[in-house]
Tab-separated table of C-alpha atoms in Angstrom:
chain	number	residue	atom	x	y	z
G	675	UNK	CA	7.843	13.305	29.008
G	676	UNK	CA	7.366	16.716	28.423
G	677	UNK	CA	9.265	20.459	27.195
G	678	UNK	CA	12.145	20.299	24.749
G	679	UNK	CA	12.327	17.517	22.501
G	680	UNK	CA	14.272	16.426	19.500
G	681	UNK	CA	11.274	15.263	17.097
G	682	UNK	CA	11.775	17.683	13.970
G	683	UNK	CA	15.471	16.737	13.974
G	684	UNK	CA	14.898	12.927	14.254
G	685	UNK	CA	12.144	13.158	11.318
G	686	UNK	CA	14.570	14.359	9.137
G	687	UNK	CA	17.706	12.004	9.566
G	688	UNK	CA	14.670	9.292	9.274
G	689	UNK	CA	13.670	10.947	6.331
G	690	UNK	CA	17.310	10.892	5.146
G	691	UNK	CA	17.803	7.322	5.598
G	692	UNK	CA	15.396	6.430	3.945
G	693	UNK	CA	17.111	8.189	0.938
G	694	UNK	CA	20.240	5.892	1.672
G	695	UNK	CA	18.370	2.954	1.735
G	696	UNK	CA	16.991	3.282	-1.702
G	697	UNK	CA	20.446	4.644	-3.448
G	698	UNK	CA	20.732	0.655	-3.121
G	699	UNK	CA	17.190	-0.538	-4.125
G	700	UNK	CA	16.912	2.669	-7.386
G	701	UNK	CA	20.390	1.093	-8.848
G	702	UNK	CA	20.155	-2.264	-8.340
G	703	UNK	CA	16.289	-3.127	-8.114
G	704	UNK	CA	16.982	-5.370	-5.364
G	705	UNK	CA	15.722	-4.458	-2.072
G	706	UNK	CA	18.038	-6.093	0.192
G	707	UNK	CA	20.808	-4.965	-1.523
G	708	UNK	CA	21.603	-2.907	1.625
G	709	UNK	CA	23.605	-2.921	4.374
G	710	UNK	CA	21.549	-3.401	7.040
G	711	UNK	CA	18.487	-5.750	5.354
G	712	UNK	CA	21.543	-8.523	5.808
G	713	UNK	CA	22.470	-8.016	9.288
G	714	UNK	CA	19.081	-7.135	11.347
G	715	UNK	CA	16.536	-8.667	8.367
G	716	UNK	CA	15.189	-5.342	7.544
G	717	UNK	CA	16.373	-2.542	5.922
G	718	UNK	CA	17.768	1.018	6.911
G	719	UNK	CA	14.266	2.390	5.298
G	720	UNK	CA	12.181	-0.099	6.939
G	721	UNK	CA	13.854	0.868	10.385
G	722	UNK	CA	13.345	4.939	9.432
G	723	UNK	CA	9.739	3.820	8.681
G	724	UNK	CA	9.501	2.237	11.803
G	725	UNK	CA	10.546	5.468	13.805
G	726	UNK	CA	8.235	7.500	11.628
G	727	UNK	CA	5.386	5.423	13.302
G	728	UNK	CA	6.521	5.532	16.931
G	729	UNK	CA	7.171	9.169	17.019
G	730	UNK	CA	3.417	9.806	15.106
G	731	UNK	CA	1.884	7.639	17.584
G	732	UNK	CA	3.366	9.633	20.023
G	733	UNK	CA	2.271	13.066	18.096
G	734	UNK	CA	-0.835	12.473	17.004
G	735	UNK	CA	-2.672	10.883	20.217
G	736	UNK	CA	-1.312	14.387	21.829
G	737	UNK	CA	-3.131	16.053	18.969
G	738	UNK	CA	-5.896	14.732	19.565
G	739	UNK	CA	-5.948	14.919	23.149
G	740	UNK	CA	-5.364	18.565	23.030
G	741	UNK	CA	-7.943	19.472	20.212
G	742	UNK	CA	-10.726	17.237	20.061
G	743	UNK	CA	-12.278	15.442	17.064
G	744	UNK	CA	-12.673	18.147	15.232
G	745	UNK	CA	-9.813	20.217	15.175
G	746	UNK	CA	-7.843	16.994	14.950
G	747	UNK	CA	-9.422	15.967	11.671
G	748	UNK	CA	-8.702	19.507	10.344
G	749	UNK	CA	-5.024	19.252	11.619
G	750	UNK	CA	-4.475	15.818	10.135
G	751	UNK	CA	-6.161	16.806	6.986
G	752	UNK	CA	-3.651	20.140	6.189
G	753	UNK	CA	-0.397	17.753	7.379
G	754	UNK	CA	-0.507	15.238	4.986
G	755	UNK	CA	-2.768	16.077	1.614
G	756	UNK	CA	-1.842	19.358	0.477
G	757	UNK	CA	2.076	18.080	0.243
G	758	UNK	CA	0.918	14.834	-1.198
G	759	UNK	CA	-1.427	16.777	-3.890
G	760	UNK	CA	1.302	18.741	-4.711
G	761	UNK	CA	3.893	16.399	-4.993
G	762	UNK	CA	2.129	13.936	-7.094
G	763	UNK	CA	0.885	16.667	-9.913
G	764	UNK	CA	4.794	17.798	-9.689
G	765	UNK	CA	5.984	14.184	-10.431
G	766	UNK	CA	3.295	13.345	-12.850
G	767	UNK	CA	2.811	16.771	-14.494
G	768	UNK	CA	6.790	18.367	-14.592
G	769	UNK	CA	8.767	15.379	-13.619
G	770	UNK	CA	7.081	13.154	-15.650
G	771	UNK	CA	6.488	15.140	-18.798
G	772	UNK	CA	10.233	15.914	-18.344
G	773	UNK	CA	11.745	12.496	-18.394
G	774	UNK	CA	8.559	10.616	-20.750
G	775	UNK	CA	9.943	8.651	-23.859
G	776	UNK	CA	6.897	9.770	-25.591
G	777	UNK	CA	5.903	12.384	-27.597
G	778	UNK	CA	4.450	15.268	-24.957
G	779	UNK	CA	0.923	15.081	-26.236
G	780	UNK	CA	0.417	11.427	-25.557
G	781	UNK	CA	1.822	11.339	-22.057
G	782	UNK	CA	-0.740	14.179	-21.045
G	783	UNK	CA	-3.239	12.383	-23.507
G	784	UNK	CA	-2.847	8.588	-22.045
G	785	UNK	CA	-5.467	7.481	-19.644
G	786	UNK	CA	-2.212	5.700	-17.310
G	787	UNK	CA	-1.290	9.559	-16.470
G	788	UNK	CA	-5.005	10.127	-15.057
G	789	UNK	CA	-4.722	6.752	-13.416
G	790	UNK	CA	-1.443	7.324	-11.474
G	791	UNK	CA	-2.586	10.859	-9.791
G	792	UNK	CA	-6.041	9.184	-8.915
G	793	UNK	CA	-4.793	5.998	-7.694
G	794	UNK	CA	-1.667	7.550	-6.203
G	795	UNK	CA	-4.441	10.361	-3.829
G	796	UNK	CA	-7.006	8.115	-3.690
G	797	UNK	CA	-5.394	4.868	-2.348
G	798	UNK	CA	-1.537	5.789	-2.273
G	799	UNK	CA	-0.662	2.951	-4.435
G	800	UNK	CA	3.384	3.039	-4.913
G	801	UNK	CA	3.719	0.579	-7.769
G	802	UNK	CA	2.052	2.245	-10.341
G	803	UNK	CA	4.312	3.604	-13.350
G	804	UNK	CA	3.719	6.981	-15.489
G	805	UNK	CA	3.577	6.216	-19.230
G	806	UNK	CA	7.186	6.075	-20.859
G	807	UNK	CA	8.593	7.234	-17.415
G	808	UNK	CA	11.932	5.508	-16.374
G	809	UNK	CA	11.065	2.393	-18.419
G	810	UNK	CA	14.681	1.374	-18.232
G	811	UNK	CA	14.962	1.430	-14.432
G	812	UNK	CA	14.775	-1.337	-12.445
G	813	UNK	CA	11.527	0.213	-10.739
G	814	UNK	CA	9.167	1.561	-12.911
G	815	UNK	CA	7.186	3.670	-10.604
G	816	UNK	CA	7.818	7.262	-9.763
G	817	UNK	CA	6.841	7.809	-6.463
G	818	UNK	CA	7.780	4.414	-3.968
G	819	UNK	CA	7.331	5.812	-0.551
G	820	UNK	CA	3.820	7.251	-0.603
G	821	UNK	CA	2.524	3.726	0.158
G	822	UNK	CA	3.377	4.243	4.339
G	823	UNK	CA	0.676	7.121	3.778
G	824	UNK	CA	-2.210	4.324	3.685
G	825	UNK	CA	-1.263	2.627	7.096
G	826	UNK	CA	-0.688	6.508	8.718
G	827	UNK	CA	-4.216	7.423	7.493
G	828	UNK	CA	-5.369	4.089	9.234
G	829	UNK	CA	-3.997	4.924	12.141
G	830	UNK	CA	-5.386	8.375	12.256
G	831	UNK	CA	-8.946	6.539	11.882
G	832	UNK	CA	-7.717	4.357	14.550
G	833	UNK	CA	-6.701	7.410	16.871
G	834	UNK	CA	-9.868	8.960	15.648
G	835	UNK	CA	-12.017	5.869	16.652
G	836	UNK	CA	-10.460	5.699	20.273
G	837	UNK	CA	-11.220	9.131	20.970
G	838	UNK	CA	-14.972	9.352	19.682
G	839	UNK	CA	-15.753	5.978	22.040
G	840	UNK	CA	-13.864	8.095	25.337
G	841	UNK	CA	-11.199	5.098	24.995
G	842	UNK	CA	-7.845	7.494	23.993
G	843	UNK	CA	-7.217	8.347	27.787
G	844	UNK	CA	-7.169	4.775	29.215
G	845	UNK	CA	-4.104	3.601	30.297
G	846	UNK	CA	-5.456	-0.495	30.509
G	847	UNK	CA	-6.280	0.025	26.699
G	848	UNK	CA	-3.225	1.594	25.518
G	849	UNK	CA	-1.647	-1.014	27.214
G	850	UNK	CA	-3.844	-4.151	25.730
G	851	UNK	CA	-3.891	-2.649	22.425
G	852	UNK	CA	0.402	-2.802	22.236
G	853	UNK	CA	0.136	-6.356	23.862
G	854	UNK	CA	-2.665	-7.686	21.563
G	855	UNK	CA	-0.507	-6.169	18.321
G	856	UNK	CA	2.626	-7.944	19.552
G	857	UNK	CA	0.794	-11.080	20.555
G	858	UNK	CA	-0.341	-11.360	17.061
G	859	UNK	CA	2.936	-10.648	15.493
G	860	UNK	CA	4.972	-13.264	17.678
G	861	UNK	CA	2.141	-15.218	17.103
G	862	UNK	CA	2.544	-15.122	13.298
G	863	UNK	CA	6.119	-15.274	13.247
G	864	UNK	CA	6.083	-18.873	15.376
G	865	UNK	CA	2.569	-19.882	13.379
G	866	UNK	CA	3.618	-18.580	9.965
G	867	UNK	CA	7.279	-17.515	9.473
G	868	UNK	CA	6.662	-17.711	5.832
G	869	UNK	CA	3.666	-15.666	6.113
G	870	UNK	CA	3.433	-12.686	2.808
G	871	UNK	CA	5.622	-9.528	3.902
G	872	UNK	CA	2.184	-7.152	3.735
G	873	UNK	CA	0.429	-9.482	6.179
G	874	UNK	CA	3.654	-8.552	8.766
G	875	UNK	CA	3.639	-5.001	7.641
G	876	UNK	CA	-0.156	-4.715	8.378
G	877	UNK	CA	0.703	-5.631	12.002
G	878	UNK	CA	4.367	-4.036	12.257
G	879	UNK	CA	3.511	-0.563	11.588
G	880	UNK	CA	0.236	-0.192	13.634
G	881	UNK	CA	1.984	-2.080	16.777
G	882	UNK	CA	4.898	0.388	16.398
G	883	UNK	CA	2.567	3.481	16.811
G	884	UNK	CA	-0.037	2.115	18.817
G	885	UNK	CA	3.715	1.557	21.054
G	886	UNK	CA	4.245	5.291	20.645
G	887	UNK	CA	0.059	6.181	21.309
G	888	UNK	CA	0.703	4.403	24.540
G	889	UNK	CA	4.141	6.499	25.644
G	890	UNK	CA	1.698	9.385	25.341
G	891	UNK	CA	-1.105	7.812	27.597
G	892	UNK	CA	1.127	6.491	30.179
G	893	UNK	CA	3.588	9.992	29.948
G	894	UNK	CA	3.422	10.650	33.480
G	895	UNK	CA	4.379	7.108	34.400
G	896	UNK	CA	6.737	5.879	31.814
G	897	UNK	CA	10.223	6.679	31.781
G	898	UNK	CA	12.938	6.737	28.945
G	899	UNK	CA	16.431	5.340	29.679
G	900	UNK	CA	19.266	5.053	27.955
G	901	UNK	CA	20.628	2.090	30.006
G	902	UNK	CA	17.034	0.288	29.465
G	903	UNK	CA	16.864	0.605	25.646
G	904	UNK	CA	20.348	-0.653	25.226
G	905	UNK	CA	19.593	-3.303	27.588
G	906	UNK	CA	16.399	-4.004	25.185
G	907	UNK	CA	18.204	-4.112	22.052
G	908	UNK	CA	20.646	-6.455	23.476
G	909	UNK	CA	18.146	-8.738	24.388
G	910	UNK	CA	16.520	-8.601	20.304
G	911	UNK	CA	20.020	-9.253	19.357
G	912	UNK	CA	20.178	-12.349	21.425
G	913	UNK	CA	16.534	-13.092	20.590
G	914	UNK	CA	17.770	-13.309	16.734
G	915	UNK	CA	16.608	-16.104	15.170
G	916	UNK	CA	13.676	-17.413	17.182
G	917	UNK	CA	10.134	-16.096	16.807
G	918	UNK	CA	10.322	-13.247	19.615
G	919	UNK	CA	13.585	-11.657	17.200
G	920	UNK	CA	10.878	-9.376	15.367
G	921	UNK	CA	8.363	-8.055	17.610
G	922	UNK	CA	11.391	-7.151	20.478
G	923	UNK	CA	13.271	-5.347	17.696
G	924	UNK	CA	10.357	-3.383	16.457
G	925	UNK	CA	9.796	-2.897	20.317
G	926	UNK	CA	13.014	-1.858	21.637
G	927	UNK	CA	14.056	0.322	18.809
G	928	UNK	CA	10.808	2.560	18.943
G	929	UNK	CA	11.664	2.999	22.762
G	930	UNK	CA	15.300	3.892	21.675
G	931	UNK	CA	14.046	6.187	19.484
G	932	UNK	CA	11.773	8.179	21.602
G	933	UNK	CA	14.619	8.367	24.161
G	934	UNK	CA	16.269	9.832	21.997
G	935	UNK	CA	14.132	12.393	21.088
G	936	UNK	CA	12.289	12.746	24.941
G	937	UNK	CA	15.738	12.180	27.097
G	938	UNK	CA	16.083	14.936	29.111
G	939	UNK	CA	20.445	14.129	29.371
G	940	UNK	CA	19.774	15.090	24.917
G	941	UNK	CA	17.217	17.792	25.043
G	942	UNK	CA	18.971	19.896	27.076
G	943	UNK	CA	20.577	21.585	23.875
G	944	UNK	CA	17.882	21.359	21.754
G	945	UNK	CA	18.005	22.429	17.859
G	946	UNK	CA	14.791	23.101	16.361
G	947	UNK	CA	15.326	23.700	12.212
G	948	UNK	CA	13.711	26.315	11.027
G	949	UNK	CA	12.314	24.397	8.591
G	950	UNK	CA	10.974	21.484	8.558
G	951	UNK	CA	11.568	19.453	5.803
G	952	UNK	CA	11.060	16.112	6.891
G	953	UNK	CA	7.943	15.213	4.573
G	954	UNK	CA	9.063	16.505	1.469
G	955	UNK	CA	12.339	14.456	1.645
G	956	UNK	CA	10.204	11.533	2.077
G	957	UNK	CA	8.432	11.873	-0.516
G	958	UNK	CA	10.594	13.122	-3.070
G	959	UNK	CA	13.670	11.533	-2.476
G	960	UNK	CA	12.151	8.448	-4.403
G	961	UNK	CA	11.688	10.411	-7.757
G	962	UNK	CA	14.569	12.047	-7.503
G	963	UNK	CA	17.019	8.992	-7.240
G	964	UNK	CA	14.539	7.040	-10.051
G	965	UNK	CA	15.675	10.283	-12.104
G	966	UNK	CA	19.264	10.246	-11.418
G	967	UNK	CA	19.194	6.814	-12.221
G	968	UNK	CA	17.695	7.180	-15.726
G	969	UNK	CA	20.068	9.787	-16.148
G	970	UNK	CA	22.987	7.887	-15.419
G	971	UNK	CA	22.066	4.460	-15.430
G	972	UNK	CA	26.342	3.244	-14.649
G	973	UNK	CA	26.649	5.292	-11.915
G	974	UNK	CA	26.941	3.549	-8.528
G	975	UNK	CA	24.541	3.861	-5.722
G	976	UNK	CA	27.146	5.757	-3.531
G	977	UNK	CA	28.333	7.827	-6.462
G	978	UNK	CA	24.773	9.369	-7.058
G	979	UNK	CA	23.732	9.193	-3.242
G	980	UNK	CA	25.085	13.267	-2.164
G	981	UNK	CA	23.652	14.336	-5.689
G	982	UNK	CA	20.105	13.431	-4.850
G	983	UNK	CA	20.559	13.818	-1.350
G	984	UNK	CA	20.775	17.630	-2.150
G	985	UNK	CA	18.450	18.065	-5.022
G	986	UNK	CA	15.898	16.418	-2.837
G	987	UNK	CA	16.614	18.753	-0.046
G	988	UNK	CA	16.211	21.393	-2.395
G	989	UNK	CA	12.745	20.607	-3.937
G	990	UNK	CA	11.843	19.944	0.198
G	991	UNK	CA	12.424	23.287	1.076
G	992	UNK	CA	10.452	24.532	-1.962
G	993	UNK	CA	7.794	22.225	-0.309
G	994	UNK	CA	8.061	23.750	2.816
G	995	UNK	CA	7.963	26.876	2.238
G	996	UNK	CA	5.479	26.818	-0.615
G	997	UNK	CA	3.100	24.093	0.086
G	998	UNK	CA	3.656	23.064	4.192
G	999	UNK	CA	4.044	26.299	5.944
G	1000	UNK	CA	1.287	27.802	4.540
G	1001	UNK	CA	-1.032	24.623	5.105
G	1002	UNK	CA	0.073	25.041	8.447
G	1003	UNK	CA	-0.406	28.969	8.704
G	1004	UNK	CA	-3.906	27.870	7.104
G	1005	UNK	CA	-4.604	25.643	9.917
G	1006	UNK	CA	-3.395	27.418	12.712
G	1007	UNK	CA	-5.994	30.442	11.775
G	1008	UNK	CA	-8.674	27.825	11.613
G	1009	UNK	CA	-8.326	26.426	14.648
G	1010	UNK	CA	-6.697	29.361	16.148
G	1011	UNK	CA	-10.389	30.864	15.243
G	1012	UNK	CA	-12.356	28.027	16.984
G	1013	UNK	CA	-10.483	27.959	20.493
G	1014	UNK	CA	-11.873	31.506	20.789
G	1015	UNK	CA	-15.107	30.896	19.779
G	1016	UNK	CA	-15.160	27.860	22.558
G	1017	UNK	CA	-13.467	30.061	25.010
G	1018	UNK	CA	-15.280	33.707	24.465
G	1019	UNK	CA	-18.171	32.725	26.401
G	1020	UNK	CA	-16.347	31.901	29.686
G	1021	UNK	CA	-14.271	35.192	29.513
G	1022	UNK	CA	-15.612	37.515	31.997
């Protein structure tokens, strides 16, 4: 599992389907008012979450690996806040101010606009609403995806954790931490099939990258193959219905996905964008379809779908190149800085 790899393009079609799956949701305000929720229980976005995990699991433990605590806090850090900060004072500040049924002092007056951009960076809450903001919608909230950003931040802390004890490197844990996960998950689904959705989700998404943690640990043993994750996904389809259906699809599609972006038979011909502009999609696309919507509250789901699929690839270039790259310039100086501090004194 190493050289060329497909990750940057797979982030974005993930981030793209997840715009799909919430043309559906914005319009209707039912989530499983999509395709796929019907057919494999979850939606298209819950499956694009899913292979957001596997592939960070993947990323991240190699982050740390390679940098150590430090430089992997500082790398974490300049990934994921400076978009977020950004993107929140853009919806709450522009966005909202822009589309607010009230008069433009009281929005930036009303304590609820102070409330959304603390509780939105302090505990990525998704539910909460901006005052007179898309009040005729069937969501009220501006900015639905951000809440994945809590259980990624966990996971850091979890990655984090495992390194500081001297844990990150051993295979046996890797390994007991993905059975453990999916123990308790099958375990829940046979116990408890009625159990709350967040109690699953607080299990599904740190099995999936714990899954993707442990393709890093065991790279040099595992193998990806195509014949092996369609022979896994055929067994979740035949598993459907019974309490193993969940924890083998969340299984056997995060191996299917990092074949797909690891397979050396699909790397061969690479494409690496020049931009990446995977984040900003995902975290845009929601206000841009909730604004669309409030527009044009008759359109269809499919009818607005290319509209915001473009503005929102728009505004996530303007991301990337105004608010990523840099962060990323930023931290490559930084730690660029402190590998040749730790390496000057062994230079002859």
């Amino acid at each position: 599992m190493a050289g060329a790899n497909n990750f940057t393009v797979l982030r974005l079609l993930l981030a793209v389907a997840v715009v799909v799956s919430h043309a559906f949701s914005v319009t209707t305000g039912v989530v499983t008012d999509e395709p796929l929720a019907t057919s494999t229980g979850f939606t298209l976005g819950e499956h694009a979450v899913n292979g957001f995990f596997v592939i960070s699991g993947f990323l991240v433990t190699m982050s740390f690996d390679q940098r150590g605590w430090r430089d992997y806090v500082i790398a974490r850090a300049l990934r994921i806040a400076p978009g977020l900060i950004v993107a929140t004072l853009v919806v709450a500040l522009l966005l909202g101010a822009a589309m607010t049924s009230l008069p433009l002092t009281a929005y930036v007056e009303s304590p609820d606009l102070r409330r959304f951009i603390g509780m939105t960076l302090s505990s990525f809450k998704s539910n909460i609403a901006l005052p007179g903001v898309f009040a005729d919608n069937p969501f009220k909230f501006p900015m639905g995806t951000v809440w994945t950003l809590k259980y990624e931040v966990l996971c850091y802390g979890g990655v984090l954790a495992f390194g500081l004890l001297g844990l990150l490197r051993s295979r046996a844990v890797s390994l007991a931490l993905v059975a453990g996960l999916a123990l308790s998950l099958t375990s829940l689904d046979l116990l408890r099939p009625d159990a709350a959705k967040s109690l699953e989700t607080s299990l599904r998404l740190p099995l999936i990258f714990a899954f993707g943690a442990a393709l890093y640990v065991w790279r040099n043993r595992a193998r990806l193959s195509g014949p092996l994750a369609l022979a896994l996904l055929v067994a979740t389809a035949l598993a459907g219905g019974t309490f193993l259906y969940k924890t083998l699809l969340f299984l056997s599609t995060s191996y299917a996905i990092m074949w797909l972006a690891l397979a050396p038979v699909l790397t061969r011909r690479t494409y690496e964008p020049k931009a990446d502009l995977s984040y900003g999609t995902y975290l845009y696309g929601w206000p841009v379809q909730q604004s669309l919507h409030a527009l044009f509250p008759t359109a269809s789901a499919l009818a607005l779908l290319v509209p915001s699929l473009l503005i929102t690839f728009a505004v996530a270039a303007a991301s990337w190149y105004g608010v990523e790259k840099p962060a990323l310039a930023l931290k490559a100086r930084t730690l660029g800085r402190r590998t040749l501090k730790t390496i000057e004194p062994a230079a002859p």
